[in-house]
Short mmCIF file of C-alpha atoms in Angstrom, two decimals:
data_model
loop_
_atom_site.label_atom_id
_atom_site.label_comp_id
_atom_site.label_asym_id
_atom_site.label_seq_id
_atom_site.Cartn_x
_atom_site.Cartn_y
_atom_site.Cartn_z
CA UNK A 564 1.92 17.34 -71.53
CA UNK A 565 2.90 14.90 -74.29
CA UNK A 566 0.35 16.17 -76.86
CA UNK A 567 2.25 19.33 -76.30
CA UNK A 568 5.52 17.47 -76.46
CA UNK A 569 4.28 16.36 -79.30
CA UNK A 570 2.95 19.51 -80.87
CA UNK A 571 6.26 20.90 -79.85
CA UNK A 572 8.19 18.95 -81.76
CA UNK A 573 6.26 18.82 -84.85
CA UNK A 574 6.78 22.45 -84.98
CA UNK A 575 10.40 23.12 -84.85
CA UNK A 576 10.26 23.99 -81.22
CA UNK A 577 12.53 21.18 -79.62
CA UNK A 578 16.53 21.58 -80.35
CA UNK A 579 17.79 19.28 -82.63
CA UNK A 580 14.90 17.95 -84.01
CA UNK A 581 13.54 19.44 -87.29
CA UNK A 582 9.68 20.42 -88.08
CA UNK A 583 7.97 17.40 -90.21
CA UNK A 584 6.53 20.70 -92.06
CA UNK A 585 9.90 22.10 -93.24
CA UNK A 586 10.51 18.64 -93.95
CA UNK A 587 7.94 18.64 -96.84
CA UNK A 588 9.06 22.16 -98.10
CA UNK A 589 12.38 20.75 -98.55
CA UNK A 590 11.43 18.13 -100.39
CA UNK A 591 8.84 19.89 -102.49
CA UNK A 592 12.18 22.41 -103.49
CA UNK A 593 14.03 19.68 -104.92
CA UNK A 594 10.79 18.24 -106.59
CA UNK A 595 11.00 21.15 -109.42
CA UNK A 596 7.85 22.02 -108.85
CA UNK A 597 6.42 25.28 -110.57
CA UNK A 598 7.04 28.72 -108.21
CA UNK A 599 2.85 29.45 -107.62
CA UNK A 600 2.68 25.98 -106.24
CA UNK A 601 5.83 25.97 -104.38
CA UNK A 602 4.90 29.63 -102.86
CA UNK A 603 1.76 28.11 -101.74
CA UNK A 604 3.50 24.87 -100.27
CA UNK A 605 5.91 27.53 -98.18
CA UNK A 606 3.12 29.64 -97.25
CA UNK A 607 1.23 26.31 -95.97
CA UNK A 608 4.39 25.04 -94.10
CA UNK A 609 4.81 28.44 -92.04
CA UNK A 610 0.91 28.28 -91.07
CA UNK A 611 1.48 24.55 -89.68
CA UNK A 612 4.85 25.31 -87.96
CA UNK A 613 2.51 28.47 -86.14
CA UNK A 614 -0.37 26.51 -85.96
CA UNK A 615 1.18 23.68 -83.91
CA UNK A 616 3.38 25.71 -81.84
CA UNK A 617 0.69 28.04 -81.08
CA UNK A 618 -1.41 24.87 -80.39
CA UNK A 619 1.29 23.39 -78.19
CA UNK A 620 1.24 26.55 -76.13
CA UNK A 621 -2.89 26.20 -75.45
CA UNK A 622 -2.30 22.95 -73.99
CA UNK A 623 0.79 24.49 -71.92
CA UNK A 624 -0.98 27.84 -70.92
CA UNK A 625 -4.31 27.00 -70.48
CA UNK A 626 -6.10 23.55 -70.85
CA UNK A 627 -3.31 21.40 -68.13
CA UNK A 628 -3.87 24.75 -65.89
CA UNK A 629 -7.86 23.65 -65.29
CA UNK A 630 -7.25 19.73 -66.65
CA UNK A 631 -8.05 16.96 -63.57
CA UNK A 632 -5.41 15.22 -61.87
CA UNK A 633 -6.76 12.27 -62.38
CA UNK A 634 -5.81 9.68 -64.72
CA UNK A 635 -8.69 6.98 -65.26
CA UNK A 636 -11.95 8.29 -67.18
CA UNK A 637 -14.36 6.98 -65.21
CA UNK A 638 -16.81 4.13 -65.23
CA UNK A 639 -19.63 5.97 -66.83
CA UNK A 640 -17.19 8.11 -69.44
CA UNK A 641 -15.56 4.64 -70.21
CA UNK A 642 -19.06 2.38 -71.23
CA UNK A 643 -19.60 5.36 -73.63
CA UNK A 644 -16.27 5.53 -75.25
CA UNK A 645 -16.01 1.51 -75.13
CA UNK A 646 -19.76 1.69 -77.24
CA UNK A 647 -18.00 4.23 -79.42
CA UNK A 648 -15.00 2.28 -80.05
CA UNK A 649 -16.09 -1.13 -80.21
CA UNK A 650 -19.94 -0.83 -81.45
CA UNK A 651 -21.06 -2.98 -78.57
CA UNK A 652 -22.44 -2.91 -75.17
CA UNK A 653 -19.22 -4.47 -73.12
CA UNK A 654 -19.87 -6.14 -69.28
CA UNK A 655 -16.24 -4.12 -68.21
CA UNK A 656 -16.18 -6.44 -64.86
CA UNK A 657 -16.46 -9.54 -67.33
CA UNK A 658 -13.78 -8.09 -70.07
CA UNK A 659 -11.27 -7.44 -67.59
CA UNK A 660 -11.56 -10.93 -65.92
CA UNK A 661 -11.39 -12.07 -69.07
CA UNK A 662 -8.45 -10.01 -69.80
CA UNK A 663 -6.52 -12.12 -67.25
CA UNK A 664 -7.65 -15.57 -68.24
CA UNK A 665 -6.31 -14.76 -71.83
CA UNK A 666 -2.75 -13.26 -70.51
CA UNK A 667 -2.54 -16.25 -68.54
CA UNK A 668 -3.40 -18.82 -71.52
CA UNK A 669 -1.08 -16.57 -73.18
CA UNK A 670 2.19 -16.70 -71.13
CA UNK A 671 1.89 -21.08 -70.72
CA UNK A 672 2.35 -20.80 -74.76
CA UNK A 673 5.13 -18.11 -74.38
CA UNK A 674 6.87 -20.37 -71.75
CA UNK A 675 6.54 -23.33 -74.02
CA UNK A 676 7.92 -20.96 -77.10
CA UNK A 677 10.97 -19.85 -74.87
CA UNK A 678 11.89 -23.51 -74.77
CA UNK A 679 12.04 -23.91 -78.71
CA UNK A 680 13.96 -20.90 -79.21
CA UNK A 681 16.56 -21.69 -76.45
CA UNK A 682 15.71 -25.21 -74.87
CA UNK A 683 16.25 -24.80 -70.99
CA UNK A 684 16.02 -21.32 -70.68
CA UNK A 685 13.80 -19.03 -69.35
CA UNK A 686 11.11 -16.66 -70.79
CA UNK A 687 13.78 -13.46 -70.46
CA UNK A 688 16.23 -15.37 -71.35
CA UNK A 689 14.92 -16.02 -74.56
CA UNK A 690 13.98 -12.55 -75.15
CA UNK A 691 17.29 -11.02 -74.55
CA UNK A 692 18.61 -13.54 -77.42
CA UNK A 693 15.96 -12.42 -79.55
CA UNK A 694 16.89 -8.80 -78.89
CA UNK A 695 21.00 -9.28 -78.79
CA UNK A 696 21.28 -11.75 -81.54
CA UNK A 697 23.01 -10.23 -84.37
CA UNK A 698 21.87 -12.83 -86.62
CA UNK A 699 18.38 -12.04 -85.43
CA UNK A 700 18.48 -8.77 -86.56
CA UNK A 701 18.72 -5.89 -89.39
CA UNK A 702 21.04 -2.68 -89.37
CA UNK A 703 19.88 -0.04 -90.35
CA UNK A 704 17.02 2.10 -91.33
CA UNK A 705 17.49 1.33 -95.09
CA UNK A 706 17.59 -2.23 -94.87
CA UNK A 707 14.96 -2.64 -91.94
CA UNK A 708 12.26 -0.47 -94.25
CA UNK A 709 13.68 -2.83 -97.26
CA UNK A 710 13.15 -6.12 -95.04
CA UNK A 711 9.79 -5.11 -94.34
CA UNK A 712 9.12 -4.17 -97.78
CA UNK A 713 9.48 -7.72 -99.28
CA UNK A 714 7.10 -9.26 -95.79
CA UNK A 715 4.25 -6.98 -97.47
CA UNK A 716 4.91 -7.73 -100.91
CA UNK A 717 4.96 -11.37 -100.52
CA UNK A 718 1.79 -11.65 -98.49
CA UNK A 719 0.37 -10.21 -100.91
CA UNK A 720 1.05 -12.92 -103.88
CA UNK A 721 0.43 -15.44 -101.62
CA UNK A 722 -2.85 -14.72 -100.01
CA UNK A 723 -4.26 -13.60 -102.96
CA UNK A 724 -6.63 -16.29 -104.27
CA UNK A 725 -5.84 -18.58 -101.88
CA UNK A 726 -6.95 -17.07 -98.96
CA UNK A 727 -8.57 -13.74 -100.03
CA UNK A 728 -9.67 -12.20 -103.45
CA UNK A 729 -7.72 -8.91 -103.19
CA UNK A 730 -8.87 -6.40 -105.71
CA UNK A 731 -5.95 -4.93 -107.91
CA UNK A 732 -6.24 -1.55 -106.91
CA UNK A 733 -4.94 -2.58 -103.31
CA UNK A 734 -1.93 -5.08 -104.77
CA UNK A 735 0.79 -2.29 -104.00
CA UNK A 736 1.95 -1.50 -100.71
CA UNK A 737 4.32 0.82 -99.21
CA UNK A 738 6.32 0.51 -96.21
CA UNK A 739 7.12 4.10 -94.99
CA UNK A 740 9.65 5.40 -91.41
CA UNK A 741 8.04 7.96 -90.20
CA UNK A 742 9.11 11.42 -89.02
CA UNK A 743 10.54 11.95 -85.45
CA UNK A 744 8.14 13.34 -82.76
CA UNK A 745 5.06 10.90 -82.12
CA UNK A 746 4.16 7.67 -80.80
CA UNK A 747 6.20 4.48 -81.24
CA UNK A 748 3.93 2.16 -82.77
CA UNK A 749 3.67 1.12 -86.20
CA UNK A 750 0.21 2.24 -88.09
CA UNK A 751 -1.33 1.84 -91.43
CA UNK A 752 -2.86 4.56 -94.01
CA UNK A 753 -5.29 3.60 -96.42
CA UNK A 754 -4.81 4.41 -100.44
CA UNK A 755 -6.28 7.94 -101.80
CA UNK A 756 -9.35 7.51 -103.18
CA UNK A 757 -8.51 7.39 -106.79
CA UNK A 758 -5.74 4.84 -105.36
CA UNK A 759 -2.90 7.27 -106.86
CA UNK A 760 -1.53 7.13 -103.41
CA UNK A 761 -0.98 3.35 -102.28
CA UNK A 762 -1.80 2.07 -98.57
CA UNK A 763 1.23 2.27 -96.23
CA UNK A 764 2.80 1.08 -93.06
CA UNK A 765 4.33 3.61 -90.91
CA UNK A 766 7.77 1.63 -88.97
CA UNK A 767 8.55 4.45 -86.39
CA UNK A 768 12.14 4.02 -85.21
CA UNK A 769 12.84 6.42 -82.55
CA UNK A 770 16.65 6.23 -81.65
CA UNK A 771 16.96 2.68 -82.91
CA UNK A 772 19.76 1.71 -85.69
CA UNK A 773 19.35 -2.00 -85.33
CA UNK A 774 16.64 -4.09 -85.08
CA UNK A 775 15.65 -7.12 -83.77
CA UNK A 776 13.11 -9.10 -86.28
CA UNK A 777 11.58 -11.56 -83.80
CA UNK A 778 8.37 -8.92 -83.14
CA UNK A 779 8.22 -7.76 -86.32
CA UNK A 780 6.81 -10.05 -88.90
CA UNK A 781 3.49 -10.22 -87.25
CA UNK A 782 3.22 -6.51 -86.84
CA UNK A 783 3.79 -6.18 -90.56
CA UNK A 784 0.71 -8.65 -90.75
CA UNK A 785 -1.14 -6.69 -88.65
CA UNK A 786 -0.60 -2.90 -89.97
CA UNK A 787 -0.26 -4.90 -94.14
CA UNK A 788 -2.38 -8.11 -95.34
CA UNK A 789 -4.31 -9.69 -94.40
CA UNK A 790 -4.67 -7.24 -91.72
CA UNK A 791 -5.44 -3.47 -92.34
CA UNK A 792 -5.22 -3.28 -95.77
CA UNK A 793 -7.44 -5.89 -96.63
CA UNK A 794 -9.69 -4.37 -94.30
CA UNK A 795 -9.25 -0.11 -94.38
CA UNK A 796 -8.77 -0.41 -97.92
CA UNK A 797 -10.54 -2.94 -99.35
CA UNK A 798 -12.92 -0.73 -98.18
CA UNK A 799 -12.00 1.60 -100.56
CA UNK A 800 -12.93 -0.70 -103.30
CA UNK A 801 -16.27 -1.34 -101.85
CA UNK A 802 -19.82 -0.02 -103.75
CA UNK A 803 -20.64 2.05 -100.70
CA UNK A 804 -21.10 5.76 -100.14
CA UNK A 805 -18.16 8.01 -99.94
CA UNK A 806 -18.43 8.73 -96.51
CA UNK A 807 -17.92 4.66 -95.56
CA UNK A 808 -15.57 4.41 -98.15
CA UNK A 809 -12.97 6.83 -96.85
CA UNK A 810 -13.91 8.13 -93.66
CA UNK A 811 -15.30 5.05 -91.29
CA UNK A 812 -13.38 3.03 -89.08
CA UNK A 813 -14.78 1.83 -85.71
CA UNK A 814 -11.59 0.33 -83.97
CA UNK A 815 -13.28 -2.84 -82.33
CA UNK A 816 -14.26 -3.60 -86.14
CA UNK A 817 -10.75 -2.73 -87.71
CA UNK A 818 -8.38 -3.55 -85.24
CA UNK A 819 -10.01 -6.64 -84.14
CA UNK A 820 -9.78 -8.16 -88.22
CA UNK A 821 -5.85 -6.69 -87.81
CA UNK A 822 -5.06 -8.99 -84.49
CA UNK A 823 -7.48 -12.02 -86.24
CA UNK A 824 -4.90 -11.14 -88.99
CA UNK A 825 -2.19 -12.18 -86.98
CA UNK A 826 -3.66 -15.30 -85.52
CA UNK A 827 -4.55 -16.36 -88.79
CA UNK A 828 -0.76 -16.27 -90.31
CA UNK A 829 -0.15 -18.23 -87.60
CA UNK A 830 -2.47 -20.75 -88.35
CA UNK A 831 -1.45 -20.73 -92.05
CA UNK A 832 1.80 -21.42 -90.95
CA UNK A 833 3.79 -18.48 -91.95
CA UNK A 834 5.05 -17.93 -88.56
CA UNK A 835 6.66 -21.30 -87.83
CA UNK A 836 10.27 -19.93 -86.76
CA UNK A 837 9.58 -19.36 -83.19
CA UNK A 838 11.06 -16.24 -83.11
CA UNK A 839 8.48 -15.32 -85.30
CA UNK A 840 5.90 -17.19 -82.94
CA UNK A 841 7.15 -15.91 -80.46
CA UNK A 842 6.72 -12.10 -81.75
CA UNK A 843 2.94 -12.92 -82.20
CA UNK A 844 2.45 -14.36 -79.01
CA UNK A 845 4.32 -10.99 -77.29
CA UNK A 846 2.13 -8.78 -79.01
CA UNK A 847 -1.10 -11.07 -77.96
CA UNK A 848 0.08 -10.67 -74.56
CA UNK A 849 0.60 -6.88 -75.25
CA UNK A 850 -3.32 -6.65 -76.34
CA UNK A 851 -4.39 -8.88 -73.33
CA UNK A 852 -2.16 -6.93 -71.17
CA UNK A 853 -4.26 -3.58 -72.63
CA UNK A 854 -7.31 -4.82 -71.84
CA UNK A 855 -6.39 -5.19 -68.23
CA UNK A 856 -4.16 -1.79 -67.74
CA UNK A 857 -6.92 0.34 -70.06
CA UNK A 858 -10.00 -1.11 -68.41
CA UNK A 859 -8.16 -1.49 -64.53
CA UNK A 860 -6.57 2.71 -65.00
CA UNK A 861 -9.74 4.26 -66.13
CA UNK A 862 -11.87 2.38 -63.67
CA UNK A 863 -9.59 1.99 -60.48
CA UNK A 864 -9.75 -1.39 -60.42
CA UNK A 865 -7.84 -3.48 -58.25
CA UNK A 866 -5.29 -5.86 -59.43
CA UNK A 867 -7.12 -9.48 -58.57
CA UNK A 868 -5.47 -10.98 -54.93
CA UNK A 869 -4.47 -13.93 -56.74
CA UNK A 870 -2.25 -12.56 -59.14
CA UNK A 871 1.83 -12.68 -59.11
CA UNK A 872 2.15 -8.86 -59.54
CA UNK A 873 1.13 -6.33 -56.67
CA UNK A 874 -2.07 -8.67 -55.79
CA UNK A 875 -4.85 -5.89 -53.98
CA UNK A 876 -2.91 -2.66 -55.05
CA UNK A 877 -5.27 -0.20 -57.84
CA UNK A 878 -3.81 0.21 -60.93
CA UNK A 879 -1.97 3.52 -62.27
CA UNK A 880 0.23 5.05 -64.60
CA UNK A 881 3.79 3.60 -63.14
CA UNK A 882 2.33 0.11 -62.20
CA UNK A 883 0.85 -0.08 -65.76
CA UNK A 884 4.18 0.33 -67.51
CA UNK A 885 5.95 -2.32 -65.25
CA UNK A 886 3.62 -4.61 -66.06
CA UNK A 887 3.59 -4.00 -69.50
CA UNK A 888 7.08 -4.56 -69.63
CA UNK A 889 7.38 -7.46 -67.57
CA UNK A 890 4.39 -8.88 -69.87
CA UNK A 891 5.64 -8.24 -73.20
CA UNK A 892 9.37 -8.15 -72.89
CA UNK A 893 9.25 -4.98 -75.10
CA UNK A 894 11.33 -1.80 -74.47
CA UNK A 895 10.26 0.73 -71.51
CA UNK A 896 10.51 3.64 -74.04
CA UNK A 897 7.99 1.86 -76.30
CA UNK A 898 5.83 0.80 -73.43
CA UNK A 899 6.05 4.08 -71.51
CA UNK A 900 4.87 6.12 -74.54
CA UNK A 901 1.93 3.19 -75.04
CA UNK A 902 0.43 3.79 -71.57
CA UNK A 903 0.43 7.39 -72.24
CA UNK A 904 -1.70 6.49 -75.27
CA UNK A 905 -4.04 4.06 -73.26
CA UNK A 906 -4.39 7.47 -70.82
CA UNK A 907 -5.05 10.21 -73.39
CA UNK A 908 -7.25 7.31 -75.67
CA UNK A 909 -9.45 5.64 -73.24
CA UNK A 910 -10.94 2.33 -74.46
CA UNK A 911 -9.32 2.52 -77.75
CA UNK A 912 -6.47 -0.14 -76.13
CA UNK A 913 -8.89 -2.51 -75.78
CA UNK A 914 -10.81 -3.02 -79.09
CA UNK A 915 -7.99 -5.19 -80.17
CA UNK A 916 -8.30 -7.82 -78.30
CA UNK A 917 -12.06 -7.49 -78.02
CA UNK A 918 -12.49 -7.09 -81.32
CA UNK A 919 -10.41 -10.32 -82.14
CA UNK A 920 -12.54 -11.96 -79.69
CA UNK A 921 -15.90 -11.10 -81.81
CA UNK A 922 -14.08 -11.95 -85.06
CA UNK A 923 -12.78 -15.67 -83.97
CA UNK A 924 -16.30 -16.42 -83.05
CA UNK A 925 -17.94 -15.27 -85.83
CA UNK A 926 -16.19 -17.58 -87.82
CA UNK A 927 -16.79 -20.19 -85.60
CA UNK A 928 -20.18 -19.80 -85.48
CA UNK A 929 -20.10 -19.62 -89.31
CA UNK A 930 -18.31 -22.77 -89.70
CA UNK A 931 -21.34 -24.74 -86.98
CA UNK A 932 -23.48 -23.60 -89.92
CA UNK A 933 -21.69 -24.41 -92.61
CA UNK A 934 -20.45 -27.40 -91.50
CA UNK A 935 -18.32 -29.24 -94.02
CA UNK A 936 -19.56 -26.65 -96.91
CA UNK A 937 -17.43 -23.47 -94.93
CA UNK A 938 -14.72 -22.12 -97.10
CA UNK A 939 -11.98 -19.70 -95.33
CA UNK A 940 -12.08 -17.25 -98.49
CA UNK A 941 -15.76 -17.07 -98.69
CA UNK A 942 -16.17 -16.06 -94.97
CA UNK A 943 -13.30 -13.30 -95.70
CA UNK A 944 -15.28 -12.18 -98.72
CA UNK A 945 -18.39 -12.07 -97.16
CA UNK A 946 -16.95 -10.47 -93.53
CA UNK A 947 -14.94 -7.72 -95.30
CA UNK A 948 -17.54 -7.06 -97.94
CA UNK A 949 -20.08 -6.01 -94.98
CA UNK A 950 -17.41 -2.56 -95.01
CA UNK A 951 -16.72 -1.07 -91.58
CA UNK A 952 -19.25 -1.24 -88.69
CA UNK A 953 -19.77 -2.18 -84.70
CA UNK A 954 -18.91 -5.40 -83.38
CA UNK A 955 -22.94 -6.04 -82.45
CA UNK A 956 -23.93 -5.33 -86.26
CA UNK A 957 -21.36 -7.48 -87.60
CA UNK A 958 -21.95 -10.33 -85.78
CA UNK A 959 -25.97 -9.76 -86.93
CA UNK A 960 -24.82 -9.17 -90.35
CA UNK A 961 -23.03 -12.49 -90.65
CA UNK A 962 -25.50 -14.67 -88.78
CA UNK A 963 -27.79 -13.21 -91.78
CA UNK A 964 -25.53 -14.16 -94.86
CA UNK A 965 -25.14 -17.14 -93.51
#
């Protein structure tokens, strides 16, 4: 239903909300480009528009009328996709346990951020300051994408020989707002290949016109640098074959070194506000919180009898989003359209947090080698040099360079 949603809207279908395609035709009009190409571009638009909305009606039509009813993958379906995903054989029993021990690490720091932000309140309390304060926010599209803008660029002088040796090919970044229609959360796109094209951030903003920047600066970390574009394309810069260069990503790999990425900004102390903190430790809690719902949906697990939230029930779609929003303190439009992600994706949700997990202790087991000679920009070299690959290889690769 939503990839048809989706599909739906992409196309022109829905009222009031333009094709992305028609988009790009308009744009290429006022670009002066020469007729043949722009008679081609026109041509190409129509094809998508039909394409999609024929596409749209398949899933309508045909593929929901035989689909199953039920929502988790499976057990066996899941250990495959995890292997896919992550590169690495995962005990699912052991991750999701561990799942909880993390969230619950997680929320004592959140309680003891709450305090710094607003000293004697409470956990919601501080998050509905974060989210109402007009002095804790931006107006506006324009000035949000601006905002944003400067985050990148400035990470990017400041890392750069310091912490990381960023090739010059990568040392522009764009900060894009997507078109209307898809999922909620920010992503990244690495350069073109001859690097004519520049990596980007994609900021969807749904309905919003203001917003709050207390979860924002470590989600620019994550989707910019040091996160995925010091890993997707530095890639790009690597001597490796084309394939690996531009078309290789396993998500345990990439999106672990993305969540590491936040961590470490932390660490490096470029998230001292608490709001800011406090926006890092949310989305923590959001990847923690994943690797419970994503691993609990798709293999009907109970919710532990201990817990504070619906102890014994089995997890499912409308339990998931409560939790998530109760977890995170994020909106229920954002959170709703992230469990129908975790649904449609399965085990993609959790390589964050598993992936960080493989990342943090590869470079502590680099630094019990090293020992006093272990140098933060010489692991990063060495790790991101390795190029994309499964969380097993790269902890085999880096126990070999070292």
């Amino acid at each position: 239903h939503e990839c048809a949603k989706q599909a739906e809207t992409w196309s022109g279908q829905v009222a009031g909300q333009p094709s992305f395609f028609d988009g790009i035709a308009a744009h290429a009009a006022s670009s002066s480009l020469p007729g043949a190409l722009g008679s081609d571009i026109d041509r190409g638009v129509a094809a998508a528009n039909e394409a999609y909305a024929a596409f749209a009606r398949y899933l309508r039509e045909t593929y929901m009328t035989q689909a199953t009813e039920r929502e988790g993958a499976g057990r066996e379906r899941y250990a495959i996709l995890s292997r896919q995903w992550n590169g690495v054989d995962l005990d699912l029993d052991e991750t999701y346990a561990w799942g909880w021990e993390e969230l619950g690490r997680i929320d004592r720091e959140i309680v003891a951020t709450a305090a710094k932000i607003a000293p004697g309140a409470t956990v919601a309390d501080a998050r509905r300051l974060l989210e109402s304060d007009p002095a804790r926010s931006i107006e506006g599209a324009d000035a949000y994408q601006a905002w944003l803008q400067q985050i990148h660029d400035e990470a990017l002088d400041q890392l750069d020989g310091v912490h990381f040796d960023i090739d010059p090919r990568i040392k522009r970044m764009e900060v894009m707002i997507p078109p209307p229609g898809g999922a909620l959360a920010p992503y990244y796109s690495g350069p073109s290949e001859d690097f004519s094209r520049p990596g980007r951030t994609w900021f969807p903003i749904g309905t919003r016109t203001r917003f709050p920047k207390w979860s924002e600066v470590t989600t620019a970390y994550h989707e910019g640098v040091p996160g995925h574009h010091l890993q997707v394309g530095a890639t790009r810069c690597l001597d490796l074959s084309r394939f690996q260069r531009i078309s290789t990503f396993v998500s345990g790999h990439g999106e672990g070194w993305a969540l590491y990425a936040e961590r470490l900004m932390a660490d490096l102390g470029y998230l001292e506000n608490p709001d800011y903190y406090m926006g890092m430790l949310s989305m923590q809690a959001l990847r923690a919180v994943r690797v419970i719902v994503d691993v609990g949906m798709h293999l009907a697990l109970p919710i532990p009898a201990d817990a504070a939230f619906h102890p014994g029930e089995v997890w499912n779609h409308d339990l998931a989003v409560d939790f998530i929003v109760e977890k995170t303190g994020l909106s229920r439009e954002f959170m709703t359209s992230e469990i129908v992600r975790y649904l449609g994706w399965p085990a993609q949700a959790i390589s964050y947090k598993v992936g960080e997990r493989r990342w943090l202790q590869a470079r502590d087991d680099a630094k019990r080698r090293e020992g006093g000679a272990f140098d933060l920009k010489r692991f990063h070299t060495r790790a991101l040099g390795l190029g994309p690959m499964g969380l097993a290889q790269l902890e085999t690769e880096l126990a070999r360079a070292g």
